[in-house]
Amino acid sequence: MKRLILELSGIVQGVGFRPFIYNLAHRLGLKGYVSNNLIGVNIDVQGDKDNLHTFLSVIKGQSPPLANIVFHSISWADKIINYSDFEIKESHTSNDRSQTLAIVSITPDIATCSDCLSELKDINDRRFGYPFINCTNCGPRLTILEDLPYDRQNTTMRRFNMCKVCQEEYEDVRSRRFHAQPNACQICGPHLSLYGKDRLLSEGERALKTTIEYLKEGAIISIKGIGGFHLCCDATNDYALRLLRKRKNRPLKPLAVMFRDIETIKSYGELSLREQALIGSKERPVTIINKKDITDLSEGIAPGLRKIGVILPYSPLHFLICEELSRPLVMTSANLGGEPIVKDNKEALEGLFGLSDYILLHNRDIINHCDDSVVKEINQTPLFIRRSRGYAAAPITLPISLNKKILAVGGNQKSVIALGQGNKAIASQYIGELDDVSAQARFREVIDRFLDMYSFIPDILVCDKHPHYYSTKWAKTNPYPSIGIQHHYAHALSLMADNGIDERGEILAVTWDGTGYGDDGNIWGGEFLLSSYHHFERLYHLDYFRLIGGEKAVKEPKRVALSLLLHIYGRPALEKDFLCLKSFSDIDRDILFTAWEKGINSPLCSSVGRIFDGAASLLNILGDYQEISYDGQCGMMMEDMYIPRLNDHYPYEIKDGKILWQGFISALIEDRSDKDIIVTRFINTLAKIVTNIAEEVGKPIGLSGGVFQNSVLTQKIIELGVKKGITILTHKNVPANDGGLFLGQLIYGGFNQTQN
Ligand code: ZN
Ligand code: ZN
Ligand code: FE
């Protein structure tokens, strides 16, 4: 007779772990108990020594699908207790909460599992057609969670009293729904309501039927999902798409499309096996794939682009809709202007009728909003464009141990905040752009919620050095001590940590993006930073040019084009016959020239993102649109034009650490070839610059920053680099864009003291 005490952490709550232990203990004739606590799961078990060893090895080797176990402690106790049975005990909540983050993880929201799906379709099952079916292996988690530990009373399912049958399942360790916190059925659980502009139209099954009918007729409907509302309409209906774009004031930004199954997606796009696995994974991200040339999708889905974001149903409601609708469905986050995704019913009913004709909602409240995650395969590796639903708030392991508790507040675009302690980081869901007051409120809300859930009192706060970022201002007016890190150095550290580089490591980080505040007060974005966890040195950068009108130039690439022309030709550029300058009036040109010449509201900038914009404008790729309609638009359009088999590039010059773009931009202007050839040469030039500098410096290089979401540029760099034997690192678990800054900020906090 022996007694074993185990403390397990990792992802062990809300994933069917306790019933698994219970059943295992019974099978082996062991006695004792298992319970959830704030560090994870606690097991006290006694019995035959051999059986205890078997018990341990089964836990290690055959745990439930969603579990991810970390053994915190394993100890043999001397004293034998007179346990009469093995049982599952109630959760303890009285533990010391100061170590919670290091130990407990919140399970992300997981797509409906195949068992639930079969029941959903089985006419004899009591949950046949029930849009909120779930079990221990699937369903909402983070989005309904108010506090830890993950128990029903800490979720928004608290308000639903389980009926007798559901309660029995919940208490039955042999059931797939044993302690499935969101467990529910038609009798006791959440239900649907469909609203028209001024009234409730129908409820329950009828609401669903009517919604599908209206979608078929071309209506735009706001549908409440797992992490918020989506705007939905028939993706083959041009009229609906035009209307949706008009109402949303989003002329061009590509929209994600939901398809009923992977077979259907195959008839719309080219899929690699890896992409298929990604699309069908339990996280169900939007995956960006190459679209087939001829489909019945409306041109309005992704105007001017050959790529398309596809997603499979992930909630039972989606399955029911897609099955019945049997055509692709637009699925885009429902939000107003630059605001975050709408998550509450009241908010939806007050705000979304401007965008949609009907609203289909339900009464399971969402606590933590969660946009769909977005991934794209680059060089056979998935790259996060947005890490949110399905991934948040699963932990990220750090290659070094943080010596304090750190809150990283991210940047200003694609905001994500994170907590760090020991070798663990917990990143929030995607928050969005912090320019809007309601996004700023959401940012504060998310911070409060995460600090609260984990009882986390940060020793230090890390923010960007940009004085005007909302996150920076918030950090500075906060009671906790704070420290700022240069934007691109944060990208560099994020990439290093993402690749598990240890404390002695050093890389040449190529950090290319749209905008970041530089240490010299200029706008950086075309940087080569020799980086370690302790220090960076700016070895090379794109030569500066003026951004005429500052922020305005980000929206209007023709201002960048004008600036580049002025740098090359001086004032005579204004007299030349450039298409991109046509839409400026003569007066405008004079004003802009003066601004450029005197540097009035025209900061110096070394951004590769902006060089892409300028090149696109010089080549008149944007056509009639003089303003870009979404972030990264020029780069995406040029990516589509790229010709992979073409290897030529323009000449370029590097002098005193400055990459002189004047040479290759002049060559681009003078090139009379087809546009796609010019674009290819331009991108190849950038790739060539990276690999030649890498060769010169002789260090492993890393690619970080939003520009490297461009798959053809990244691929070309890898192709050239491999030939030269250069080690090239790219992102793995966090985005290359500003959504990955938090990781670099956490690491920086671990190595640096506060300045004040
Ligand atoms: Zn399930
Ligand atoms: Zn029930
Ligand atoms: Fe950035």
mmCIF file with all atom_site columns, C-alpha atoms in Angstrom, residues 507-508 527-531 536-541 654 656-658 693 697 699:
data_model
loop_
_atom_site.group_PDB
_atom_site.id
_atom_site.type_symbol
_atom_site.label_atom_id
_atom_site.label_alt_id
_atom_site.label_comp_id
_atom_site.label_asym_id
_atom_site.label_entity_id
_atom_site.label_seq_id
_atom_site.pdbx_PDB_ins_code
_atom_site.Cartn_x
_atom_site.Cartn_y
_atom_site.Cartn_z
_atom_site.occupancy
_atom_site.B_iso_or_equiv
_atom_site.pdbx_formal_charge
_atom_site.auth_seq_id
_atom_site.auth_comp_id
_atom_site.auth_asym_id
_atom_site.auth_atom_id
_atom_site.pdbx_PDB_model_num
ATOM 1  C CA . ILE A 1 507 ? 20.733 37.663 -34.301 1.00 0.00 ? 507 ILE A CA 1
ATOM 2  C CA . LEU A 1 508 ? 20.497 40.237 -37.012 1.00 0.00 ? 508 LEU A CA 1
ATOM 3  C CA . GLU A 1 527 ? 15.732 48.327 -39.788 1.00 0.00 ? 527 GLU A CA 1
ATOM 4  C CA . PHE A 1 528 ? 18.551 45.845 -39.385 1.00 0.00 ? 528 PHE A CA 1
ATOM 5  C CA . LEU A 1 529 ? 19.115 45.500 -35.652 1.00 0.00 ? 529 LEU A CA 1
ATOM 6  C CA . LEU A 1 530 ? 21.950 43.398 -34.281 1.00 0.00 ? 530 LEU A CA 1
ATOM 7  C CA . SER A 1 531 ? 20.049 42.158 -31.247 1.00 0.00 ? 531 SER A CA 1
ATOM 8  C CA . PHE A 1 536 ? 20.647 46.244 -29.840 1.00 0.00 ? 536 PHE A CA 1
ATOM 9  C CA . GLU A 1 537 ? 22.640 48.122 -32.425 1.00 0.00 ? 537 GLU A CA 1
ATOM 10 C CA . ARG A 1 538 ? 21.087 49.632 -35.525 1.00 0.00 ? 538 ARG A CA 1
ATOM 11 C CA . LEU A 1 539 ? 23.519 48.419 -38.189 1.00 0.00 ? 539 LEU A CA 1
ATOM 12 C CA . TYR A 1 540 ? 21.589 49.325 -41.321 1.00 0.00 ? 540 TYR A CA 1
ATOM 13 C CA . HIS A 1 541 ? 18.367 51.065 -42.219 1.00 0.00 ? 541 HIS A CA 1
ATOM 14 C CA . ILE A 1 654 ? 24.367 50.672 -49.420 1.00 0.00 ? 654 ILE A CA 1
ATOM 15 C CA . ASP A 1 656 ? 27.359 54.120 -44.266 1.00 0.00 ? 656 ASP A CA 1
ATOM 16 C CA . GLY A 1 657 ? 24.675 51.786 -43.012 1.00 0.00 ? 657 GLY A CA 1
ATOM 17 C CA . LYS A 1 658 ? 22.040 53.394 -45.236 1.00 0.00 ? 658 LYS A CA 1
ATOM 18 C CA . ILE A 1 693 ? 23.536 42.275 -45.643 1.00 0.00 ? 693 ILE A CA 1
ATOM 19 C CA . VAL A 1 697 ? 27.162 40.534 -40.994 1.00 0.00 ? 697 VAL A CA 1
ATOM 20 C CA . LYS A 1 699 ? 24.852 36.190 -38.089 1.00 0.00 ? 699 LYS A CA 1
#
